[in-house]
């Protein structure tokens, strides 16, 4: 069982009586010879209740806070001999109980020790709950930081894709559009504003679909990348398109990438 610490500043008769009753009911008792020894025990052992003479606290107003620093779960019980004593100040400072020199009996002592056990258990639960909350907050903060980094990377990648002069469209293995940049909308003849997840053959212009569908099917089946030169999109835009497969680490085809290039000026020069 947890340790009960008794300071020798209690009268010898009170020390022996408390020790006898506590040990009879299963408590392990240690007697600290002085304040330094008491602090060492608090630092190195899990102490449930600490019984000390009220005089020590009256002489050192910071003693309660110091002891709580060494063990924030220990329950403090003051042994009181003075006939005139106002306990309100001590209860406000976290004292768990008072043991009156002239009045306490075995039953009262056991009630104080049992209460100290319950309070100690509650403190342990509160400490565990606070640790869990801090862990969750730390995890949430770390996750939030990772999300921010990923968001910045995504925005950066999207900015790069949007800035390139080529039309870029990525579709999954079923043909659903995963990504399409602004140049790609123009070169591939996409007029819809809500195209993500839509089969690319339903979104692109008729001429683009007629030009690339067969070749895209071949690449999807595992053939080498295909290049389609010079087909008309719209009234006067001439487009060249390269189709390649997107593969995983096991060489499985996950989707297709269409890379379109506006070759209108070059074709005009040739003409």
PDB file of C-alpha atoms in Angstrom:
ATOM      1  CA  UNK A   1       0.000   0.000   0.000  1.00  0.00           C
ATOM      2  CA  UNK A   2       1.092   3.635  -0.348  1.00  0.00           C
ATOM      3  CA  UNK A   3       3.237   5.239   2.300  1.00  0.00           C
ATOM      4  CA  UNK A   4       2.053   7.310   5.210  1.00  0.00           C
ATOM      5  CA  UNK A   5       4.756   9.743   6.412  1.00  0.00           C
ATOM      6  CA  UNK A   6       4.819  10.971  10.001  1.00  0.00           C
ATOM      7  CA  UNK A   7       7.083  13.774  11.209  1.00  0.00           C
ATOM      8  CA  UNK A   8       8.812  13.263  14.516  1.00  0.00           C
ATOM      9  CA  UNK A   9       7.673  16.711  15.575  1.00  0.00           C
ATOM     10  CA  UNK A  10       4.446  14.994  16.582  1.00  0.00           C
ATOM     11  CA  UNK A  11       4.552  14.063  20.251  1.00  0.00           C
ATOM     12  CA  UNK A  12       5.968  10.566  20.757  1.00  0.00           C
ATOM     13  CA  UNK A  13       2.673   9.260  22.116  1.00  0.00           C
ATOM     14  CA  UNK A  14       0.764  10.549  19.064  1.00  0.00           C
ATOM     15  CA  UNK A  15       3.412   9.158  16.706  1.00  0.00           C
ATOM     16  CA  UNK A  16       3.194   5.677  18.205  1.00  0.00           C
ATOM     17  CA  UNK A  17      -0.589   5.717  18.287  1.00  0.00           C
ATOM     18  CA  UNK A  18      -0.997   6.799  14.669  1.00  0.00           C
ATOM     19  CA  UNK A  19       1.667   4.315  13.548  1.00  0.00           C
ATOM     20  CA  UNK A  20      -0.002   1.429  15.395  1.00  0.00           C
ATOM     21  CA  UNK A  21      -3.515   2.134  14.103  1.00  0.00           C
ATOM     22  CA  UNK A  22      -2.373   2.756  10.527  1.00  0.00           C
ATOM     23  CA  UNK A  23      -0.283  -0.418  10.330  1.00  0.00           C
ATOM     24  CA  UNK A  24      -3.091  -2.480  11.819  1.00  0.00           C
ATOM     25  CA  UNK A  25      -5.231  -1.418   8.872  1.00  0.00           C
ATOM     26  CA  UNK A  26      -2.681  -2.168   6.177  1.00  0.00           C
ATOM     27  CA  UNK A  27      -0.874   1.135   5.761  1.00  0.00           C
ATOM     28  CA  UNK A  28       2.899   1.251   5.385  1.00  0.00           C
ATOM     29  CA  UNK A  29       4.320   3.862   7.716  1.00  0.00           C
ATOM     30  CA  UNK A  30       7.568   5.800   7.563  1.00  0.00           C
ATOM     31  CA  UNK A  31       8.741   8.382  10.064  1.00  0.00           C
ATOM     32  CA  UNK A  32      10.710  11.326   8.731  1.00  0.00           C
ATOM     33  CA  UNK A  33      13.261  12.645  11.174  1.00  0.00           C
ATOM     34  CA  UNK A  34      13.306  16.171   9.795  1.00  0.00           C
ATOM     35  CA  UNK A  35      12.001  18.340   6.970  1.00  0.00           C
ATOM     36  CA  UNK A  36      14.763  17.368   4.532  1.00  0.00           C
ATOM     37  CA  UNK A  37      14.089  13.673   5.061  1.00  0.00           C
ATOM     38  CA  UNK A  38      10.371  14.316   4.570  1.00  0.00           C
ATOM     39  CA  UNK A  39      11.053  16.019   1.240  1.00  0.00           C
ATOM     40  CA  UNK A  40      13.290  13.159   0.100  1.00  0.00           C
ATOM     41  CA  UNK A  41      10.563  10.619   0.851  1.00  0.00           C
ATOM     42  CA  UNK A  42       7.989  12.717  -1.004  1.00  0.00           C
ATOM     43  CA  UNK A  43      10.324  12.970  -3.963  1.00  0.00           C
ATOM     44  CA  UNK A  44      11.162   9.248  -4.141  1.00  0.00           C
ATOM     45  CA  UNK A  45       7.963   7.535  -2.940  1.00  0.00           C
ATOM     46  CA  UNK A  46       4.253   7.665  -3.723  1.00  0.00           C
ATOM     47  CA  UNK A  47       2.930   9.144  -0.472  1.00  0.00           C
ATOM     48  CA  UNK A  48      -0.807   9.106   0.200  1.00  0.00           C
ATOM     49  CA  UNK A  49      -0.998  11.119   3.436  1.00  0.00           C
ATOM     50  CA  UNK A  50       1.460  13.266   5.324  1.00  0.00           C
ATOM     51  CA  UNK A  51       0.703  14.039   8.974  1.00  0.00           C
ATOM     52  CA  UNK A  52       2.654  16.933  10.450  1.00  0.00           C
ATOM     53  CA  UNK A  53       2.433  19.232  13.428  1.00  0.00           C
ATOM     54  CA  UNK A  54       0.546  22.443  12.759  1.00  0.00           C
ATOM     55  CA  UNK A  55       3.374  24.356  14.408  1.00  0.00           C
ATOM     56  CA  UNK A  56       5.674  23.634  11.464  1.00  0.00           C
ATOM     57  CA  UNK A  57       3.247  25.254   9.050  1.00  0.00           C
ATOM     58  CA  UNK A  58       2.742  28.248  11.354  1.00  0.00           C
ATOM     59  CA  UNK A  59       6.508  28.765  11.464  1.00  0.00           C
ATOM     60  CA  UNK A  60       6.934  28.503   7.691  1.00  0.00           C
ATOM     61  CA  UNK A  61       4.034  29.905   5.666  1.00  0.00           C
ATOM     62  CA  UNK A  62       5.487  28.476   2.433  1.00  0.00           C
ATOM     63  CA  UNK A  63       5.853  24.932   3.770  1.00  0.00           C
ATOM     64  CA  UNK A  64       2.539  23.647   2.386  1.00  0.00           C
ATOM     65  CA  UNK A  65       3.341  24.922  -1.081  1.00  0.00           C
ATOM     66  CA  UNK A  66       6.866  23.466  -0.859  1.00  0.00           C
ATOM     67  CA  UNK A  67       5.562  20.035   0.090  1.00  0.00           C
ATOM     68  CA  UNK A  68       2.997  20.138  -2.706  1.00  0.00           C
ATOM     69  CA  UNK A  69       5.849  20.930  -5.086  1.00  0.00           C
ATOM     70  CA  UNK A  70       7.539  17.669  -4.123  1.00  0.00           C
ATOM     71  CA  UNK A  71       4.289  15.694  -4.425  1.00  0.00           C
ATOM     72  CA  UNK A  72       1.151  17.354  -5.766  1.00  0.00           C
ATOM     73  CA  UNK A  73      -1.037  14.342  -4.901  1.00  0.00           C
ATOM     74  CA  UNK A  74      -0.050  13.943  -1.232  1.00  0.00           C
ATOM     75  CA  UNK A  75      -2.859  14.688   1.241  1.00  0.00           C
ATOM     76  CA  UNK A  76      -1.783  16.869   4.178  1.00  0.00           C
ATOM     77  CA  UNK A  77      -3.191  16.255   7.651  1.00  0.00           C
ATOM     78  CA  UNK A  78      -2.275  18.675  10.437  1.00  0.00           C
ATOM     79  CA  UNK A  79      -1.843  17.556  14.040  1.00  0.00           C
ATOM     80  CA  UNK A  80      -3.251  20.377  16.202  1.00  0.00           C
ATOM     81  CA  UNK A  81      -2.542  20.933  19.917  1.00  0.00           C
ATOM     82  CA  UNK A  82      -3.620  24.577  20.296  1.00  0.00           C
ATOM     83  CA  UNK A  83      -6.991  25.091  21.949  1.00  0.00           C
ATOM     84  CA  UNK A  84      -7.676  28.183  19.856  1.00  0.00           C
ATOM     85  CA  UNK A  85      -7.178  27.337  16.219  1.00  0.00           C
ATOM     86  CA  UNK A  86      -8.907  28.607  13.074  1.00  0.00           C
ATOM     87  CA  UNK A  87      -8.760  25.853  10.407  1.00  0.00           C
ATOM     88  CA  UNK A  88     -10.287  27.894   7.575  1.00  0.00           C
ATOM     89  CA  UNK A  89      -6.979  29.286   6.349  1.00  0.00           C
ATOM     90  CA  UNK A  90      -5.425  25.826   6.120  1.00  0.00           C
ATOM     91  CA  UNK A  91      -8.381  24.238   4.367  1.00  0.00           C
ATOM     92  CA  UNK A  92      -8.221  27.059   1.816  1.00  0.00           C
ATOM     93  CA  UNK A  93      -4.586  26.134   1.221  1.00  0.00           C
ATOM     94  CA  UNK A  94      -5.314  22.485   0.509  1.00  0.00           C
ATOM     95  CA  UNK A  95      -5.097  20.763   3.899  1.00  0.00           C
ATOM     96  CA  UNK A  96      -7.171  17.568   3.774  1.00  0.00           C
ATOM     97  CA  UNK A  97      -7.915  17.171   7.481  1.00  0.00           C
ATOM     98  CA  UNK A  98      -7.122  18.042  11.082  1.00  0.00           C
ATOM     99  CA  UNK A  99      -6.150  15.651  13.876  1.00  0.00           C
ATOM    100  CA  UNK A 100      -6.914  17.196  17.243  1.00  0.00           C
ATOM    101  CA  UNK A 101      -4.499  16.237  20.022  1.00  0.00           C
ATOM    102  CA  UNK A 102      -7.096  16.201  22.762  1.00  0.00           C
ATOM    103  CA  UNK A 103     -10.009  14.648  20.874  1.00  0.00           C
ATOM    104  CA  UNK A 104      -8.976  12.219  18.160  1.00  0.00           C
ATOM    105  CA  UNK A 105      -9.639   8.502  18.514  1.00  0.00           C
ATOM    106  CA  UNK A 106      -8.827   5.519  16.295  1.00  0.00           C
ATOM    107  CA  UNK A 107     -12.052   5.851  14.337  1.00  0.00           C
ATOM    108  CA  UNK A 108     -11.428   9.535  13.541  1.00  0.00           C
ATOM    109  CA  UNK A 109      -7.879   8.742  12.439  1.00  0.00           C
ATOM    110  CA  UNK A 110      -9.080   6.008  10.070  1.00  0.00           C
ATOM    111  CA  UNK A 111     -11.720   8.312   8.599  1.00  0.00           C
ATOM    112  CA  UNK A 112      -9.011  10.871   7.850  1.00  0.00           C
ATOM    113  CA  UNK A 113      -6.767   8.226   6.277  1.00  0.00           C
ATOM    114  CA  UNK A 114      -9.580   6.796   4.153  1.00  0.00           C
ATOM    115  CA  UNK A 115     -10.526  10.290   3.000  1.00  0.00           C
ATOM    116  CA  UNK A 116      -6.891  10.947   2.176  1.00  0.00           C
ATOM    117  CA  UNK A 117      -6.856   7.785   0.041  1.00  0.00           C
ATOM    118  CA  UNK A 118      -9.951   8.863  -1.871  1.00  0.00           C
ATOM    119  CA  UNK A 119      -8.597  12.371  -2.439  1.00  0.00           C
ATOM    120  CA  UNK A 120      -5.254  10.917  -3.521  1.00  0.00           C
ATOM    121  CA  UNK A 121      -7.004   8.655  -6.043  1.00  0.00           C
ATOM    122  CA  UNK A 122      -8.989  11.617  -7.369  1.00  0.00           C
ATOM    123  CA  UNK A 123      -5.777  13.603  -7.780  1.00  0.00           C
ATOM    124  CA  UNK A 124      -4.281  10.701  -9.748  1.00  0.00           C
ATOM    125  CA  UNK A 125      -7.316  10.614 -12.039  1.00  0.00           C
ATOM    126  CA  UNK A 126      -7.176  14.370 -12.551  1.00  0.00           C
ATOM    127  CA  UNK A 127      -3.449  14.161 -13.312  1.00  0.00           C
ATOM    128  CA  UNK A 128      -4.032  11.348 -15.827  1.00  0.00           C
ATOM    129  CA  UNK A 129      -6.881  13.286 -17.430  1.00  0.00           C
ATOM    130  CA  UNK A 130      -4.757  16.435 -17.701  1.00  0.00           C
ATOM    131  CA  UNK A 131      -1.944  14.406 -19.279  1.00  0.00           C
ATOM    132  CA  UNK A 132      -4.417  12.947 -21.770  1.00  0.00           C
ATOM    133  CA  UNK A 133      -5.758  16.407 -22.603  1.00  0.00           C
ATOM    134  CA  UNK A 134      -2.224  17.733 -23.075  1.00  0.00           C
ATOM    135  CA  UNK A 135      -1.343  14.766 -25.283  1.00  0.00           C
ATOM    136  CA  UNK A 136      -4.455  15.360 -27.364  1.00  0.00           C
ATOM    137  CA  UNK A 137      -3.710  19.067 -27.598  1.00  0.00           C
ATOM    138  CA  UNK A 138      -0.126  18.307 -28.550  1.00  0.00           C
ATOM    139  CA  UNK A 139      -1.283  15.769 -31.115  1.00  0.00           C
ATOM    140  CA  UNK A 140      -3.873  18.177 -32.450  1.00  0.00           C
ATOM    141  CA  UNK A 141      -1.272  20.927 -32.643  1.00  0.00           C
ATOM    142  CA  UNK A 142       1.150  18.645 -34.468  1.00  0.00           C
ATOM    143  CA  UNK A 143      -1.609  17.515 -36.827  1.00  0.00           C
ATOM    144  CA  UNK A 144      -2.631  21.121 -37.397  1.00  0.00           C
ATOM    145  CA  UNK A 145       0.970  22.020 -38.198  1.00  0.00           C
ATOM    146  CA  UNK A 146       1.257  19.107 -40.634  1.00  0.00           C
ATOM    147  CA  UNK A 147      -2.004  20.137 -42.259  1.00  0.00           C
ATOM    148  CA  UNK A 148      -0.701  23.677 -42.674  1.00  0.00           C
ATOM    149  CA  UNK A 149       2.515  22.392 -44.248  1.00  0.00           C
ATOM    150  CA  UNK A 150       0.538  20.124 -46.577  1.00  0.00           C
ATOM    151  CA  UNK A 151      -1.792  22.990 -47.443  1.00  0.00           C
ATOM    152  CA  UNK A 152       1.157  25.230 -48.303  1.00  0.00           C
ATOM    153  CA  UNK A 153       2.697  22.488 -50.423  1.00  0.00           C
ATOM    154  CA  UNK A 154      -0.609  21.849 -52.177  1.00  0.00           C
ATOM    155  CA  UNK A 155      -1.083  25.560 -52.868  1.00  0.00           C
ATOM    156  CA  UNK A 156       2.489  25.816 -54.126  1.00  0.00           C
ATOM    157  CA  UNK A 157       2.065  22.808 -56.411  1.00  0.00           C
ATOM    158  CA  UNK A 158      -1.232  24.142 -57.709  1.00  0.00           C
ATOM    159  CA  UNK A 159       0.383  27.514 -58.393  1.00  0.00           C
ATOM    160  CA  UNK A 160       3.144  25.805 -60.398  1.00  0.00           C
ATOM    161  CA  UNK A 161       0.651  23.705 -62.360  1.00  0.00           C
ATOM    162  CA  UNK A 162      -1.493  26.736 -63.068  1.00  0.00           C
ATOM    163  CA  UNK A 163       1.523  28.724 -64.230  1.00  0.00           C
ATOM    164  CA  UNK A 164       2.827  26.243 -66.809  1.00  0.00           C
ATOM    165  CA  UNK A 165       2.005  26.903 -70.464  1.00  0.00           C
ATOM    166  CA  UNK A 166       0.821  23.356 -71.088  1.00  0.00           C
ATOM    167  CA  UNK A 167      -2.629  21.963 -70.542  1.00  0.00           C
ATOM    168  CA  UNK A 168      -2.534  19.291 -67.837  1.00  0.00           C
ATOM    169  CA  UNK A 169      -5.306  16.836 -67.035  1.00  0.00           C
ATOM    170  CA  UNK A 170      -5.011  13.816 -64.738  1.00  0.00           C
ATOM    171  CA  UNK A 171      -7.697  11.138 -64.620  1.00  0.00           C
ATOM    172  CA  UNK A 172      -7.994   7.945 -62.551  1.00  0.00           C
ATOM    173  CA  UNK A 173      -8.199   4.449 -64.018  1.00  0.00           C
ATOM    174  CA  UNK A 174     -11.929   4.870 -64.605  1.00  0.00           C
ATOM    175  CA  UNK A 175     -11.453   8.153 -66.421  1.00  0.00           C
ATOM    176  CA  UNK A 176     -12.685  10.485 -63.642  1.00  0.00           C
ATOM    177  CA  UNK A 177     -10.958  13.879 -63.656  1.00  0.00           C
ATOM    178  CA  UNK A 178      -8.636  14.303 -60.678  1.00  0.00           C
ATOM    179  CA  UNK A 179      -6.885  17.494 -61.744  1.00  0.00           C
ATOM    180  CA  UNK A 180      -7.207  20.003 -64.576  1.00  0.00           C
ATOM    181  CA  UNK A 181      -5.409  23.335 -64.861  1.00  0.00           C
ATOM    182  CA  UNK A 182      -6.695  26.510 -66.507  1.00  0.00           C
ATOM    183  CA  UNK A 183      -4.714  26.024 -69.721  1.00  0.00           C
ATOM    184  CA  UNK A 184      -6.069  22.494 -69.927  1.00  0.00           C
ATOM    185  CA  UNK A 185      -9.644  23.750 -69.737  1.00  0.00           C
ATOM    186  CA  UNK A 186      -9.029  25.839 -72.849  1.00  0.00           C
ATOM    187  CA  UNK A 187      -6.978  23.344 -74.842  1.00  0.00           C
ATOM    188  CA  UNK A 188      -9.204  20.381 -74.042  1.00  0.00           C
ATOM    189  CA  UNK A 189     -12.425  22.324 -74.574  1.00  0.00           C
ATOM    190  CA  UNK A 190     -13.843  21.955 -71.056  1.00  0.00           C
ATOM    191  CA  UNK A 191     -16.727  24.370 -70.505  1.00  0.00           C
ATOM    192  CA  UNK A 192     -18.093  22.952 -67.249  1.00  0.00           C
ATOM    193  CA  UNK A 193     -17.226  24.628 -63.946  1.00  0.00           C
ATOM    194  CA  UNK A 194     -17.862  21.498 -61.854  1.00  0.00           C
ATOM    195  CA  UNK A 195     -15.795  18.829 -63.575  1.00  0.00           C
ATOM    196  CA  UNK A 196     -13.895  17.117 -60.736  1.00  0.00           C
ATOM    197  CA  UNK A 197     -14.853  13.443 -60.514  1.00  0.00           C
ATOM    198  CA  UNK A 198     -16.605  13.606 -63.900  1.00  0.00           C
ATOM    199  CA  UNK A 199     -15.572  11.232 -66.694  1.00  0.00           C
ATOM    200  CA  UNK A 200     -13.234  13.279 -68.877  1.00  0.00           C
ATOM    201  CA  UNK A 201     -14.999  12.067 -72.034  1.00  0.00           C
ATOM    202  CA  UNK A 202     -18.138  13.854 -70.864  1.00  0.00           C
ATOM    203  CA  UNK A 203     -16.297  17.074 -70.051  1.00  0.00           C
ATOM    204  CA  UNK A 204     -13.949  17.657 -72.986  1.00  0.00           C
ATOM    205  CA  UNK A 205     -14.920  18.891 -76.456  1.00  0.00           C
ATOM    206  CA  UNK A 206     -16.137  16.411 -79.059  1.00  0.00           C
ATOM    207  CA  UNK A 207     -13.038  16.861 -81.197  1.00  0.00           C
ATOM    208  CA  UNK A 208     -10.670  16.290 -78.296  1.00  0.00           C
ATOM    209  CA  UNK A 209     -12.588  13.165 -77.228  1.00  0.00           C
ATOM    210  CA  UNK A 210     -12.543  11.770 -80.780  1.00  0.00           C
ATOM    211  CA  UNK A 211      -8.815  12.448 -81.102  1.00  0.00           C
ATOM    212  CA  UNK A 212      -7.587  10.912 -77.845  1.00  0.00           C
ATOM    213  CA  UNK A 213     -10.059   8.254 -76.625  1.00  0.00           C
ATOM    214  CA  UNK A 214      -8.676   5.329 -78.601  1.00  0.00           C
ATOM    215  CA  UNK A 215      -5.040   6.164 -77.787  1.00  0.00           C
ATOM    216  CA  UNK A 216      -5.902   6.701 -74.114  1.00  0.00           C
ATOM    217  CA  UNK A 217      -7.441   3.222 -73.980  1.00  0.00           C
ATOM    218  CA  UNK A 218      -4.242   1.717 -75.365  1.00  0.00           C
ATOM    219  CA  UNK A 219      -2.068   3.477 -72.768  1.00  0.00           C
ATOM    220  CA  UNK A 220      -4.445   2.430 -69.997  1.00  0.00           C
ATOM    221  CA  UNK A 221      -3.987  -1.200 -71.056  1.00  0.00           C
ATOM    222  CA  UNK A 222      -0.255  -0.891 -70.559  1.00  0.00           C
ATOM    223  CA  UNK A 223       1.084   0.262 -73.907  1.00  0.00           C
ATOM    224  CA  UNK A 224       3.748   2.958 -74.215  1.00  0.00           C
ATOM    225  CA  UNK A 225       2.888   6.685 -74.092  1.00  0.00           C
ATOM    226  CA  UNK A 226       1.108   8.096 -77.135  1.00  0.00           C
ATOM    227  CA  UNK A 227       1.546  11.399 -78.959  1.00  0.00           C
ATOM    228  CA  UNK A 228      -1.349  12.869 -80.978  1.00  0.00           C
ATOM    229  CA  UNK A 229      -0.424  15.727 -83.301  1.00  0.00           C
ATOM    230  CA  UNK A 230      -2.431  18.582 -84.675  1.00  0.00           C
ATOM    231  CA  UNK A 231      -6.135  18.282 -84.055  1.00  0.00           C
ATOM    232  CA  UNK A 232      -8.503  21.203 -83.918  1.00  0.00           C
ATOM    233  CA  UNK A 233     -10.232  22.287 -80.700  1.00  0.00           C
ATOM    234  CA  UNK A 234     -12.785  25.044 -80.967  1.00  0.00           C
ATOM    235  CA  UNK A 235     -12.806  27.216 -84.062  1.00  0.00           C
ATOM    236  CA  UNK A 236      -9.079  27.782 -84.585  1.00  0.00           C
ATOM    237  CA  UNK A 237      -6.961  26.258 -81.779  1.00  0.00           C
ATOM    238  CA  UNK A 238      -4.694  23.431 -82.911  1.00  0.00           C
ATOM    239  CA  UNK A 239      -3.593  21.119 -80.119  1.00  0.00           C
ATOM    240  CA  UNK A 240      -0.921  18.463 -79.735  1.00  0.00           C
ATOM    241  CA  UNK A 241      -1.460  16.001 -76.859  1.00  0.00           C
ATOM    242  CA  UNK A 242       0.784  13.444 -75.131  1.00  0.00           C
ATOM    243  CA  UNK A 243      -0.840  10.653 -73.092  1.00  0.00           C
ATOM    244  CA  UNK A 244       1.121   8.689 -70.481  1.00  0.00           C
ATOM    245  CA  UNK A 245       0.256   6.279 -67.681  1.00  0.00           C
ATOM    246  CA  UNK A 246       0.541   7.038 -63.965  1.00  0.00           C
ATOM    247  CA  UNK A 247       1.826   3.957 -62.137  1.00  0.00           C
ATOM    248  CA  UNK A 248       2.361   2.881 -58.529  1.00  0.00           C
ATOM    249  CA  UNK A 249       5.480   1.242 -57.090  1.00  0.00           C
ATOM    250  CA  UNK A 250       4.309  -2.125 -58.387  1.00  0.00           C
ATOM    251  CA  UNK A 251       3.896  -0.802 -61.950  1.00  0.00           C
ATOM    252  CA  UNK A 252       0.107  -0.947 -61.743  1.00  0.00           C
ATOM    253  CA  UNK A 253      -1.645   1.731 -63.823  1.00  0.00           C
ATOM    254  CA  UNK A 254      -3.476   4.143 -61.553  1.00  0.00           C
ATOM    255  CA  UNK A 255      -4.598   6.614 -64.188  1.00  0.00           C
ATOM    256  CA  UNK A 256      -3.620   8.772 -67.154  1.00  0.00           C
ATOM    257  CA  UNK A 257      -1.943  12.117 -67.653  1.00  0.00           C
ATOM    258  CA  UNK A 258      -2.858  14.255 -70.673  1.00  0.00           C
ATOM    259  CA  UNK A 259      -0.343  16.977 -71.530  1.00  0.00           C
ATOM    260  CA  UNK A 260      -1.652  19.359 -74.163  1.00  0.00           C
ATOM    261  CA  UNK A 261       0.280  22.002 -76.113  1.00  0.00           C
ATOM    262  CA  UNK A 262      -1.077  24.849 -78.244  1.00  0.00           C
ATOM    263  CA  UNK A 263       0.674  24.547 -81.640  1.00  0.00           C
ATOM    264  CA  UNK A 264      -1.593  26.946 -83.545  1.00  0.00           C
ATOM    265  CA  UNK A 265       1.125  29.512 -84.325  1.00  0.00           C
ATOM    266  CA  UNK A 266       3.576  26.839 -85.445  1.00  0.00           C
ATOM    267  CA  UNK A 267       1.017  25.316 -87.815  1.00  0.00           C
ATOM    268  CA  UNK A 268       0.229  28.733 -89.235  1.00  0.00           C
ATOM    269  CA  UNK A 269       3.925  29.348 -89.897  1.00  0.00           C
ATOM    270  CA  UNK A 270       4.152  25.988 -91.713  1.00  0.00           C
ATOM    271  CA  UNK A 271       1.145  26.886 -93.802  1.00  0.00           C
TER     272      UNK A 271
END
